[in-house]
PDB file of C-alpha atoms and ligand atoms in Angstrom:
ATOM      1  CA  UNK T  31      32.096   1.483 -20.128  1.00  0.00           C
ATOM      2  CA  UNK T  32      29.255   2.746 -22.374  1.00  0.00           C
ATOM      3  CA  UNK T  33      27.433   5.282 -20.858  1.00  0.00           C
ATOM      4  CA  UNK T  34      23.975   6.345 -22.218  1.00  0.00           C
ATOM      5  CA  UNK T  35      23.700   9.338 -19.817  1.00  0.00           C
ATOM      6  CA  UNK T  36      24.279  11.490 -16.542  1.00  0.00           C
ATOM      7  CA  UNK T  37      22.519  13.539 -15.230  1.00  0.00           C
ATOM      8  CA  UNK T  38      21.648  15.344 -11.419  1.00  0.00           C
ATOM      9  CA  UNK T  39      18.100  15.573 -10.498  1.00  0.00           C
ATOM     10  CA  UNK T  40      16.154  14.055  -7.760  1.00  0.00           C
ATOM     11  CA  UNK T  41      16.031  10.497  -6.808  1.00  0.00           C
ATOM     12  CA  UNK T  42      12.384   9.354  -8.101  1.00  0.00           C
ATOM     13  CA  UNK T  43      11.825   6.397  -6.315  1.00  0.00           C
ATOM     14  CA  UNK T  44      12.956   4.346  -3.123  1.00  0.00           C
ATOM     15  CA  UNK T  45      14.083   4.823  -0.009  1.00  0.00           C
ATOM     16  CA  UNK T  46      16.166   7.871  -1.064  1.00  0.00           C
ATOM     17  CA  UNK T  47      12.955   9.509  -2.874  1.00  0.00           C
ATOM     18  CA  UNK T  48      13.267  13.505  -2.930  1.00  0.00           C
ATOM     19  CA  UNK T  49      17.130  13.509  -2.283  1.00  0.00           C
ATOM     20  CA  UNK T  50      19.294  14.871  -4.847  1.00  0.00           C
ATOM     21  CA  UNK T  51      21.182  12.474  -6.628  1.00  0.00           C
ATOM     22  CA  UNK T  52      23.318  12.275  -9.551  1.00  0.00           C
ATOM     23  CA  UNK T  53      22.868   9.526 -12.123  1.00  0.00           C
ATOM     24  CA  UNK T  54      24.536   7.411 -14.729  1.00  0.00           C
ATOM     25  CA  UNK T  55      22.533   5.274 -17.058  1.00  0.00           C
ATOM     26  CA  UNK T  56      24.700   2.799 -18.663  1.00  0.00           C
ATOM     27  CA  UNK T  57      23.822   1.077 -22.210  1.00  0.00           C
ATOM     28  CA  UNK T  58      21.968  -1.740 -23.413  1.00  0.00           C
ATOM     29  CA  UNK T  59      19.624  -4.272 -21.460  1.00  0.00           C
ATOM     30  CA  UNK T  60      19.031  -8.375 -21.253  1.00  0.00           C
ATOM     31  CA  UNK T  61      15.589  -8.357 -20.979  1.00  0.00           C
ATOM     32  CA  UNK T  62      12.586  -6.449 -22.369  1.00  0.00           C
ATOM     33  CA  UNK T  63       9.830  -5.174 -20.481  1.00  0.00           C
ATOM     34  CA  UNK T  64       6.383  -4.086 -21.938  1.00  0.00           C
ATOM     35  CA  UNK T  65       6.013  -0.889 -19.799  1.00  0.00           C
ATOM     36  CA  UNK T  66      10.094  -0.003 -20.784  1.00  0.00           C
ATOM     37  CA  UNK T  67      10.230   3.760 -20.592  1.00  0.00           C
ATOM     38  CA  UNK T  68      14.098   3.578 -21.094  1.00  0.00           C
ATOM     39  CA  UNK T  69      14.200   2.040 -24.191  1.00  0.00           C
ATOM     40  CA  UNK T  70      16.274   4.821 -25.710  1.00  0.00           C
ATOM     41  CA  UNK T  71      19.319   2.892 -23.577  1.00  0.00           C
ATOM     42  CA  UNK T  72      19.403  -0.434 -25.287  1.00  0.00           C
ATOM     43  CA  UNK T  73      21.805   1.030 -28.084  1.00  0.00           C
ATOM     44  CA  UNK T  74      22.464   4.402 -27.525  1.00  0.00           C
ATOM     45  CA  UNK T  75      25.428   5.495 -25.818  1.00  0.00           C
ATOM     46  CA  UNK T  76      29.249   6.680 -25.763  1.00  0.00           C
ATOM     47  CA  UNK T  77      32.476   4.901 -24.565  1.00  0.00           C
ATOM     48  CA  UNK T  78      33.304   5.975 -21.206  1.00  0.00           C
ATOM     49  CA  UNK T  79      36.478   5.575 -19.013  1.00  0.00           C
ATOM     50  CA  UNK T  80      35.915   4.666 -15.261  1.00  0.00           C
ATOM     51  CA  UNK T  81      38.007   7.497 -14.540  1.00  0.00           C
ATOM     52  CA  UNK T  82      36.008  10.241 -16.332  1.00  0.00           C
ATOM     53  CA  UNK T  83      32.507   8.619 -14.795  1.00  0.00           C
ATOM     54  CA  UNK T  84      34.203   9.015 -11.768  1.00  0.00           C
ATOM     55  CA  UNK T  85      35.248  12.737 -12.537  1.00  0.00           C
ATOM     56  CA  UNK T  86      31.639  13.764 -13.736  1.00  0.00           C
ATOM     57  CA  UNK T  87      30.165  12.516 -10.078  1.00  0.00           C
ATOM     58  CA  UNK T  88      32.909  14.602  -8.503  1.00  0.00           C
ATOM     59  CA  UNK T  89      31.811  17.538  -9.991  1.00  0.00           C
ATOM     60  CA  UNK T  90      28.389  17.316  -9.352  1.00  0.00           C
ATOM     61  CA  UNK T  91      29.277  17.962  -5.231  1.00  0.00           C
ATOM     62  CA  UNK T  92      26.291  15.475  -4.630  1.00  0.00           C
ATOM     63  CA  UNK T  93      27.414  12.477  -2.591  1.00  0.00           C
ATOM     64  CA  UNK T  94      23.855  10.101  -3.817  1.00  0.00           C
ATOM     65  CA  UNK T  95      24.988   8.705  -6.789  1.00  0.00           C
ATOM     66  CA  UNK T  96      22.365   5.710  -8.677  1.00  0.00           C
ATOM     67  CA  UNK T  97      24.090   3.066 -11.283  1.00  0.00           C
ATOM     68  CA  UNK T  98      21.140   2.202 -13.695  1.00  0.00           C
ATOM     69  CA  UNK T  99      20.556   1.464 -17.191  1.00  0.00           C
ATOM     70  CA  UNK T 100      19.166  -0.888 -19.087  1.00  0.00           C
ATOM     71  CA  UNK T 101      20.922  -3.099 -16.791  1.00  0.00           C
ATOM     72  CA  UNK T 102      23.978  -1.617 -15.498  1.00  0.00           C
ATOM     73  CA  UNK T 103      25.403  -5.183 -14.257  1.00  0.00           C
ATOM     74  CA  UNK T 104      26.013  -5.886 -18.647  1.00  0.00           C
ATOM     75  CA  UNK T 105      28.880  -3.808 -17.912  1.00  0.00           C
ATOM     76  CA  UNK T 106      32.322  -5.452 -17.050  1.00  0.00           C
ATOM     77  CA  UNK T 107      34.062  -3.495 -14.819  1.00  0.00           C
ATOM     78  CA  UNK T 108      31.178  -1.844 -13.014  1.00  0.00           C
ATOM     79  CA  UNK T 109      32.023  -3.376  -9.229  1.00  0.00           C
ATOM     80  CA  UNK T 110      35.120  -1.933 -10.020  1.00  0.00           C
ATOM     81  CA  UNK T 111      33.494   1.586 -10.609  1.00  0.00           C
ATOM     82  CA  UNK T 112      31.390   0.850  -7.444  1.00  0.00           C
ATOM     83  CA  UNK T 113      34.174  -0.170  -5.467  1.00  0.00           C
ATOM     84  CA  UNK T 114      35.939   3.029  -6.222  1.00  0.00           C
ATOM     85  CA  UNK T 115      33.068   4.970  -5.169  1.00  0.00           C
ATOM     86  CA  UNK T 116      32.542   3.875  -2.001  1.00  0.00           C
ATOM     87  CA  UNK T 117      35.962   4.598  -1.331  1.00  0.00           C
ATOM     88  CA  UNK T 118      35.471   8.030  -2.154  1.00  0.00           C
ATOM     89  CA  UNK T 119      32.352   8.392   0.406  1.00  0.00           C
ATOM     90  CA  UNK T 120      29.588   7.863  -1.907  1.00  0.00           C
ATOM     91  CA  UNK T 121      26.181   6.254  -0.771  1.00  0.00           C
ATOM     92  CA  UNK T 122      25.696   3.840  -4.132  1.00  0.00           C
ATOM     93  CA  UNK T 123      22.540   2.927  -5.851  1.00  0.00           C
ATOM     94  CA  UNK T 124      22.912   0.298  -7.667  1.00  0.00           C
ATOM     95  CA  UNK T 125      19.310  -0.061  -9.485  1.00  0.00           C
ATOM     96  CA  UNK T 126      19.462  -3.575 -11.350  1.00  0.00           C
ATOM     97  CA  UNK T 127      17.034  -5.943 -12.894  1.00  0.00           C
ATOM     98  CA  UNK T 128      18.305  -9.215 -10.949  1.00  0.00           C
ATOM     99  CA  UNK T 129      18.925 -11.288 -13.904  1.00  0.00           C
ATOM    100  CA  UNK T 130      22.936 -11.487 -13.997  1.00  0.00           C
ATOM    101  CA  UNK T 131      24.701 -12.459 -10.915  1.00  0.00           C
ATOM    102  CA  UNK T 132      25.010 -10.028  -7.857  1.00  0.00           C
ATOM    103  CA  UNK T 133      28.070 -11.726  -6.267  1.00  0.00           C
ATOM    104  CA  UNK T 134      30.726  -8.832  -7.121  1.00  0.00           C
ATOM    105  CA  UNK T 135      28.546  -6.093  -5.603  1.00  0.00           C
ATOM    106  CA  UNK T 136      30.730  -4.819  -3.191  1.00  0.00           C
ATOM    107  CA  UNK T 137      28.758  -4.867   0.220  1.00  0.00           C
ATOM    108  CA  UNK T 138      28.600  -1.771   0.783  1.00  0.00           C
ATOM    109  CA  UNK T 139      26.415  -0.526  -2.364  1.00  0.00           C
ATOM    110  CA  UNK T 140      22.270  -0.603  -2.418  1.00  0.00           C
ATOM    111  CA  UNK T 141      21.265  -2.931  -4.306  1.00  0.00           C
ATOM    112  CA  UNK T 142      17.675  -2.217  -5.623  1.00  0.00           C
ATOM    113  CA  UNK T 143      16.790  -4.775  -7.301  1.00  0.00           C
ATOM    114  CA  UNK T 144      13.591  -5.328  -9.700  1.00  0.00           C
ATOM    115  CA  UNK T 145      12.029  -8.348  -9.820  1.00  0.00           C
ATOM    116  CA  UNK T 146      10.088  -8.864 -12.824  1.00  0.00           C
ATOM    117  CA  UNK T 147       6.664  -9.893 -12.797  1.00  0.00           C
ATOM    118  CA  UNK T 148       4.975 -12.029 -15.438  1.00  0.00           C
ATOM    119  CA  UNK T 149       3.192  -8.464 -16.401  1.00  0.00           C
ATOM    120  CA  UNK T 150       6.392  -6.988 -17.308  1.00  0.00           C
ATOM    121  CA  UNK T 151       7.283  -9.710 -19.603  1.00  0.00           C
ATOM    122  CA  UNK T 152       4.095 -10.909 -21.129  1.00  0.00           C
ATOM    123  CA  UNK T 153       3.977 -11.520 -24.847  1.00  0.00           C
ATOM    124  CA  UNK T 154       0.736 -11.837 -26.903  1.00  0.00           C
ATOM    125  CA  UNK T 155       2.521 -15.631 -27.372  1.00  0.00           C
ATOM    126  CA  UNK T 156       2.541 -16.177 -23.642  1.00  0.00           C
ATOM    127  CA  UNK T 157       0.744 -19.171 -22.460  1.00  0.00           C
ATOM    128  CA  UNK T 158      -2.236 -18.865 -20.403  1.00  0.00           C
ATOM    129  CA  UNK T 159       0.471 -20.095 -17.479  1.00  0.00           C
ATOM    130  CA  UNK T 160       3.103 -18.218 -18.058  1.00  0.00           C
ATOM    131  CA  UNK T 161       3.720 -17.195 -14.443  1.00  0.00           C
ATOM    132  CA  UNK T 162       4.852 -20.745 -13.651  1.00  0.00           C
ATOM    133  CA  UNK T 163       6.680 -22.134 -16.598  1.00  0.00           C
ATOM    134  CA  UNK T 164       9.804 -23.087 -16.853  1.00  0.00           C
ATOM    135  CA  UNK T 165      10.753 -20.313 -19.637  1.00  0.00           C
ATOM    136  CA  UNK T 166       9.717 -17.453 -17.267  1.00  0.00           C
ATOM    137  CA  UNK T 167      11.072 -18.931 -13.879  1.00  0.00           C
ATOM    138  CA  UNK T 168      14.075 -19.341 -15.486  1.00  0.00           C
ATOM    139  CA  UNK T 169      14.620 -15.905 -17.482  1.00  0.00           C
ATOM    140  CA  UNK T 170      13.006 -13.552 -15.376  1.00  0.00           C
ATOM    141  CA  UNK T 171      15.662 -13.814 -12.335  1.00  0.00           C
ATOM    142  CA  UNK T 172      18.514 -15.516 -11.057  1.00  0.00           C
ATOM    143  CA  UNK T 173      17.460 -16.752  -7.800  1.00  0.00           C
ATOM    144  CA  UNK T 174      21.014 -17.532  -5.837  1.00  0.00           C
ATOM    145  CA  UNK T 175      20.766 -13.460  -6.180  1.00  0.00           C
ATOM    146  CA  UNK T 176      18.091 -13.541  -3.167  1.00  0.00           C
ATOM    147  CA  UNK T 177      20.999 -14.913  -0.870  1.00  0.00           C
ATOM    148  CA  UNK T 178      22.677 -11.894  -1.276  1.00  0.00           C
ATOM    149  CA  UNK T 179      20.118  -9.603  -0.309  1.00  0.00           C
ATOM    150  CA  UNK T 180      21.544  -7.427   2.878  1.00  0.00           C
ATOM    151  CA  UNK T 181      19.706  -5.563   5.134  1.00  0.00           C
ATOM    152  CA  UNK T 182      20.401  -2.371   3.712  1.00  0.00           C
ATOM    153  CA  UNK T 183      18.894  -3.293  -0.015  1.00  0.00           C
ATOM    154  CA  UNK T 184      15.574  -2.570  -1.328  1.00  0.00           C
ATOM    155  CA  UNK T 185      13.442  -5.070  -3.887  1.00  0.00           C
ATOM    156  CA  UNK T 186      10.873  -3.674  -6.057  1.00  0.00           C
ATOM    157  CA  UNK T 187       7.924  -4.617  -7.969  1.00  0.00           C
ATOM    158  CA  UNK T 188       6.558  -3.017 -10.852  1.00  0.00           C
ATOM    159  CA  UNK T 189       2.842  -4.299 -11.235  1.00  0.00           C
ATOM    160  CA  UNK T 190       0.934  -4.098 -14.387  1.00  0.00           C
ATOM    161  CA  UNK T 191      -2.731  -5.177 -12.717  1.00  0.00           C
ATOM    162  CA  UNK T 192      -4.135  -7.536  -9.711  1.00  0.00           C
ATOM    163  CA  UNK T 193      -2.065 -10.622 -11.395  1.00  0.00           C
ATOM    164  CA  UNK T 194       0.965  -9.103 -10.639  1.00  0.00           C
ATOM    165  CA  UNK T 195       0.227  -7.967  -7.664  1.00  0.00           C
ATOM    166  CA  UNK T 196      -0.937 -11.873  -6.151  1.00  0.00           C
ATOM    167  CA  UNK T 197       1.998 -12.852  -7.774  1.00  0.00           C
ATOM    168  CA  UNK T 198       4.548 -10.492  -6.271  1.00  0.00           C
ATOM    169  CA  UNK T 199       2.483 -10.423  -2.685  1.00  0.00           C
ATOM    170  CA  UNK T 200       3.183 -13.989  -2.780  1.00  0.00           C
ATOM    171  CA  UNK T 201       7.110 -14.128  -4.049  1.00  0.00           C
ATOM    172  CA  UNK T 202       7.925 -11.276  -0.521  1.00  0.00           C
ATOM    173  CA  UNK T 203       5.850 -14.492   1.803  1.00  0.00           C
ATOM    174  CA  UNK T 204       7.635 -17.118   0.194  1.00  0.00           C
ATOM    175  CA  UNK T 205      11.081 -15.571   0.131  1.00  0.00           C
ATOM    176  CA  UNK T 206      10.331 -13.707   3.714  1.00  0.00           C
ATOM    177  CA  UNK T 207      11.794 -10.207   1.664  1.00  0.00           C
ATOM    178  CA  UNK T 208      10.116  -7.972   4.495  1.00  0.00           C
ATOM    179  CA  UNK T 209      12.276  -9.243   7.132  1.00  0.00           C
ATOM    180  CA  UNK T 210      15.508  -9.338   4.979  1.00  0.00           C
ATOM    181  CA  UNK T 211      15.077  -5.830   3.215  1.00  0.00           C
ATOM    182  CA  UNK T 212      15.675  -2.622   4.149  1.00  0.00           C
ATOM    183  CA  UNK T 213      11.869  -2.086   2.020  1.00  0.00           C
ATOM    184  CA  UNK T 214       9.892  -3.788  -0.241  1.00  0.00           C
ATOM    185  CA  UNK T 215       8.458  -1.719  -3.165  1.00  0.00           C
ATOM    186  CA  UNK T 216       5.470  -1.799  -5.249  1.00  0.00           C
ATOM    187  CA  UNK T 217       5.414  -0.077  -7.658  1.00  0.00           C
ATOM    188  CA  UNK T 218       2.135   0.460 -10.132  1.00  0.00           C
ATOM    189  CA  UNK T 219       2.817   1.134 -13.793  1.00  0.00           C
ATOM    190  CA  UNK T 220       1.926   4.626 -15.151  1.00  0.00           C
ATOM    191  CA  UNK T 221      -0.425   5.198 -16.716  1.00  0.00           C
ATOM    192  CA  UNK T 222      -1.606   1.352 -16.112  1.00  0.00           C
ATOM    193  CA  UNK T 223      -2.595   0.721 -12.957  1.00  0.00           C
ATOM    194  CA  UNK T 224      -4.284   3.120 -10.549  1.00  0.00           C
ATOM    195  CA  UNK T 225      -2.515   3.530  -7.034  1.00  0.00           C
ATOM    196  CA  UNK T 226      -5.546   4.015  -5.190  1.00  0.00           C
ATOM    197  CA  UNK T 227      -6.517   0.460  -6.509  1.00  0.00           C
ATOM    198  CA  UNK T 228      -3.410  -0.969  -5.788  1.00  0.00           C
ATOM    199  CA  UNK T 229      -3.075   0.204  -1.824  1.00  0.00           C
ATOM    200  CA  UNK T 230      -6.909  -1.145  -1.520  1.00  0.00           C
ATOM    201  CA  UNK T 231      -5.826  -4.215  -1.881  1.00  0.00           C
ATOM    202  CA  UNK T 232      -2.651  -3.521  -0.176  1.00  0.00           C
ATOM    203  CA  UNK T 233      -4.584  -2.290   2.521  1.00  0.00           C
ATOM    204  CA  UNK T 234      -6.738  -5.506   2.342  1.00  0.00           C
ATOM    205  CA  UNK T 235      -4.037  -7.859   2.314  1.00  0.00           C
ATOM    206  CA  UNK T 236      -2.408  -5.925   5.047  1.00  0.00           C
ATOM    207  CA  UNK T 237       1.142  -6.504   2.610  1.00  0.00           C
ATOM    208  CA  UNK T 238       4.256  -5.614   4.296  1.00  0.00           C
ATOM    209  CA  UNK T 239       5.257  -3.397   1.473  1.00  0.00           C
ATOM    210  CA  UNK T 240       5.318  -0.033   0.646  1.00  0.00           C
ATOM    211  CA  UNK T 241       3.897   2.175  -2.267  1.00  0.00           C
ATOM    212  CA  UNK T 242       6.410   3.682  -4.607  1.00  0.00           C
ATOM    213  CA  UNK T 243       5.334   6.350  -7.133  1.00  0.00           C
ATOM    214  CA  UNK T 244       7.675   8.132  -9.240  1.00  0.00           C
ATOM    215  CA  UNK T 245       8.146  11.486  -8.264  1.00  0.00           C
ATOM    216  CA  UNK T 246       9.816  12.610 -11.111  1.00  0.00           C
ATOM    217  CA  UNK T 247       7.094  11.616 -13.253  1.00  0.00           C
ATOM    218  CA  UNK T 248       4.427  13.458 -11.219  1.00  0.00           C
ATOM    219  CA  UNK T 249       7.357  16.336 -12.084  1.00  0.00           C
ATOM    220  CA  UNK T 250       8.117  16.429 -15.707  1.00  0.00           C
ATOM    221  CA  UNK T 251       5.591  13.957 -16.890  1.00  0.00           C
ATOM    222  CA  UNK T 252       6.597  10.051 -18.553  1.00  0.00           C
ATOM    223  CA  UNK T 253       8.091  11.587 -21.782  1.00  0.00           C
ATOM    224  CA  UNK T 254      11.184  13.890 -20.519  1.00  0.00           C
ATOM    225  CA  UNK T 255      14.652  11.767 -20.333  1.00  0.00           C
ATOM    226  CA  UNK T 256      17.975  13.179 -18.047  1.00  0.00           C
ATOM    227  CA  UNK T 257      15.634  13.959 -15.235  1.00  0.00           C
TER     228      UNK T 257
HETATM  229  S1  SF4 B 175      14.903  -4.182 -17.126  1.00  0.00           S
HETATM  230 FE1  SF4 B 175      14.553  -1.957 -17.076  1.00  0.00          FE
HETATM  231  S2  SF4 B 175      15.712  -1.135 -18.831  1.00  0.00           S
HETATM  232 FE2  SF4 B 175      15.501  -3.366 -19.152  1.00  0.00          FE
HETATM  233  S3  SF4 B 175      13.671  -3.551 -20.422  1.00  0.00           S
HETATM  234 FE3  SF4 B 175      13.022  -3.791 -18.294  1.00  0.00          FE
HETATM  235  S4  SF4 B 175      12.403  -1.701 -17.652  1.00  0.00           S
HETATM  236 FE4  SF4 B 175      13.626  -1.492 -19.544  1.00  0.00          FE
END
């Protein structure tokens, strides 16, 4: 496996927001976001064996663990890795960009998965209808992945202004994600999009969602990595 980092801190986001939670960020990503504040984990990284991720979550005593990245799913054996730690008792994140096949998720882990908006993958060479072509319906997300959803699984959408946020209001009607998730997350970039703007229309469109700010940006700013 190649492992960009681990590190124990506080989950900054979801359902498990404010619970300590130890982390591994695995390397590299298949897609490219504007608002990417990981970017440092598309090549950097060390070689990894299962069993020494395995040992590094042991020691940390902390039972939360969160599989992220990049995209964690790039790397081969990881529903092994998740497999193994649900057998040891662990509560797994599994934080994912929904692009690769979810099928060997074992059904036990969270799956949080991040659907990406036309926002988050804009170009200045994007055509003025970019949010319906075929090129972004087709790269943005594999859709047989929404099948697998479980009740226990979170979706989240990181909104870069009121474009993104009709879109991804109307993606959780058509795909009825409020009644099939555990919670539905909307997330508003940083610094990009204010939140009070965002819940006023939130609060307008009475959306079955919920707000999700990152904590541990409000804590140690947008700039401090293994946090
Ligand atoms: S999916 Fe995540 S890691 Fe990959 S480019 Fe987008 S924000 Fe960055």
């Amino acid at each position: 496996m190649r492992v960009n980092e681990k590190f124990l801190s506080v989950q900054g986001e979801g359902l498990d927001a404010g619970r300590l939670c130890a982390f591994v960020r695995f390397t590299a990503c298949n897609i490219r976001c504007g608002y990417c504040d990981t970017e440092y984990a598309f090549y950097e990284g060390a070689d990894a064996s299962q069993d020494e991720v395995v040992a590094w979550l042991e020691q940390t005593g902390v039972r939360l663990c969160c599989l992220t990245g990049g995209e964690p799913m790039l790397q081969p054996d990881l529903p092994e890795l998740m497999e193994r730690l649900l057998g040891l008792g662990y509560r797994v994140l599994l934080e994912t960009n929904g692009v690769i096949p979810l099928g060997r998720v074992p059904e036990g882990v969270v799956r949080i998965v991040d659907v990406k908006t036309p926002g988050a993958l804009r170009r200045p060479e994007s055509p003025p209808d970019f949010a319906t072509s075929r090129r972004f319906l087709k790269s943005h997300f594999h859709y047989p992945n929404l099948a697998l959803l479980r009740p226990h699984d979170e979706v989240k959408f990181v909104l870069c202004d009121r474009a993104d946020y009709d879109w991804a209001r109307h993606f959780v009607a058509e795909h009825g994600l409020a009644e099939r998730v555990q919670a539905v997350l909307f997330s508003p970039i940083h610094p990009g999009l204010d939140p009070a703007e965002l819940v006023a229309w939130m609060r307008e469109d009475r959306v079955p969602a919920r707000l999700n700010l990152q904590i541990h940006k409000v804590i140690w700013g947008t700039e401090v990595h293994g946090v």
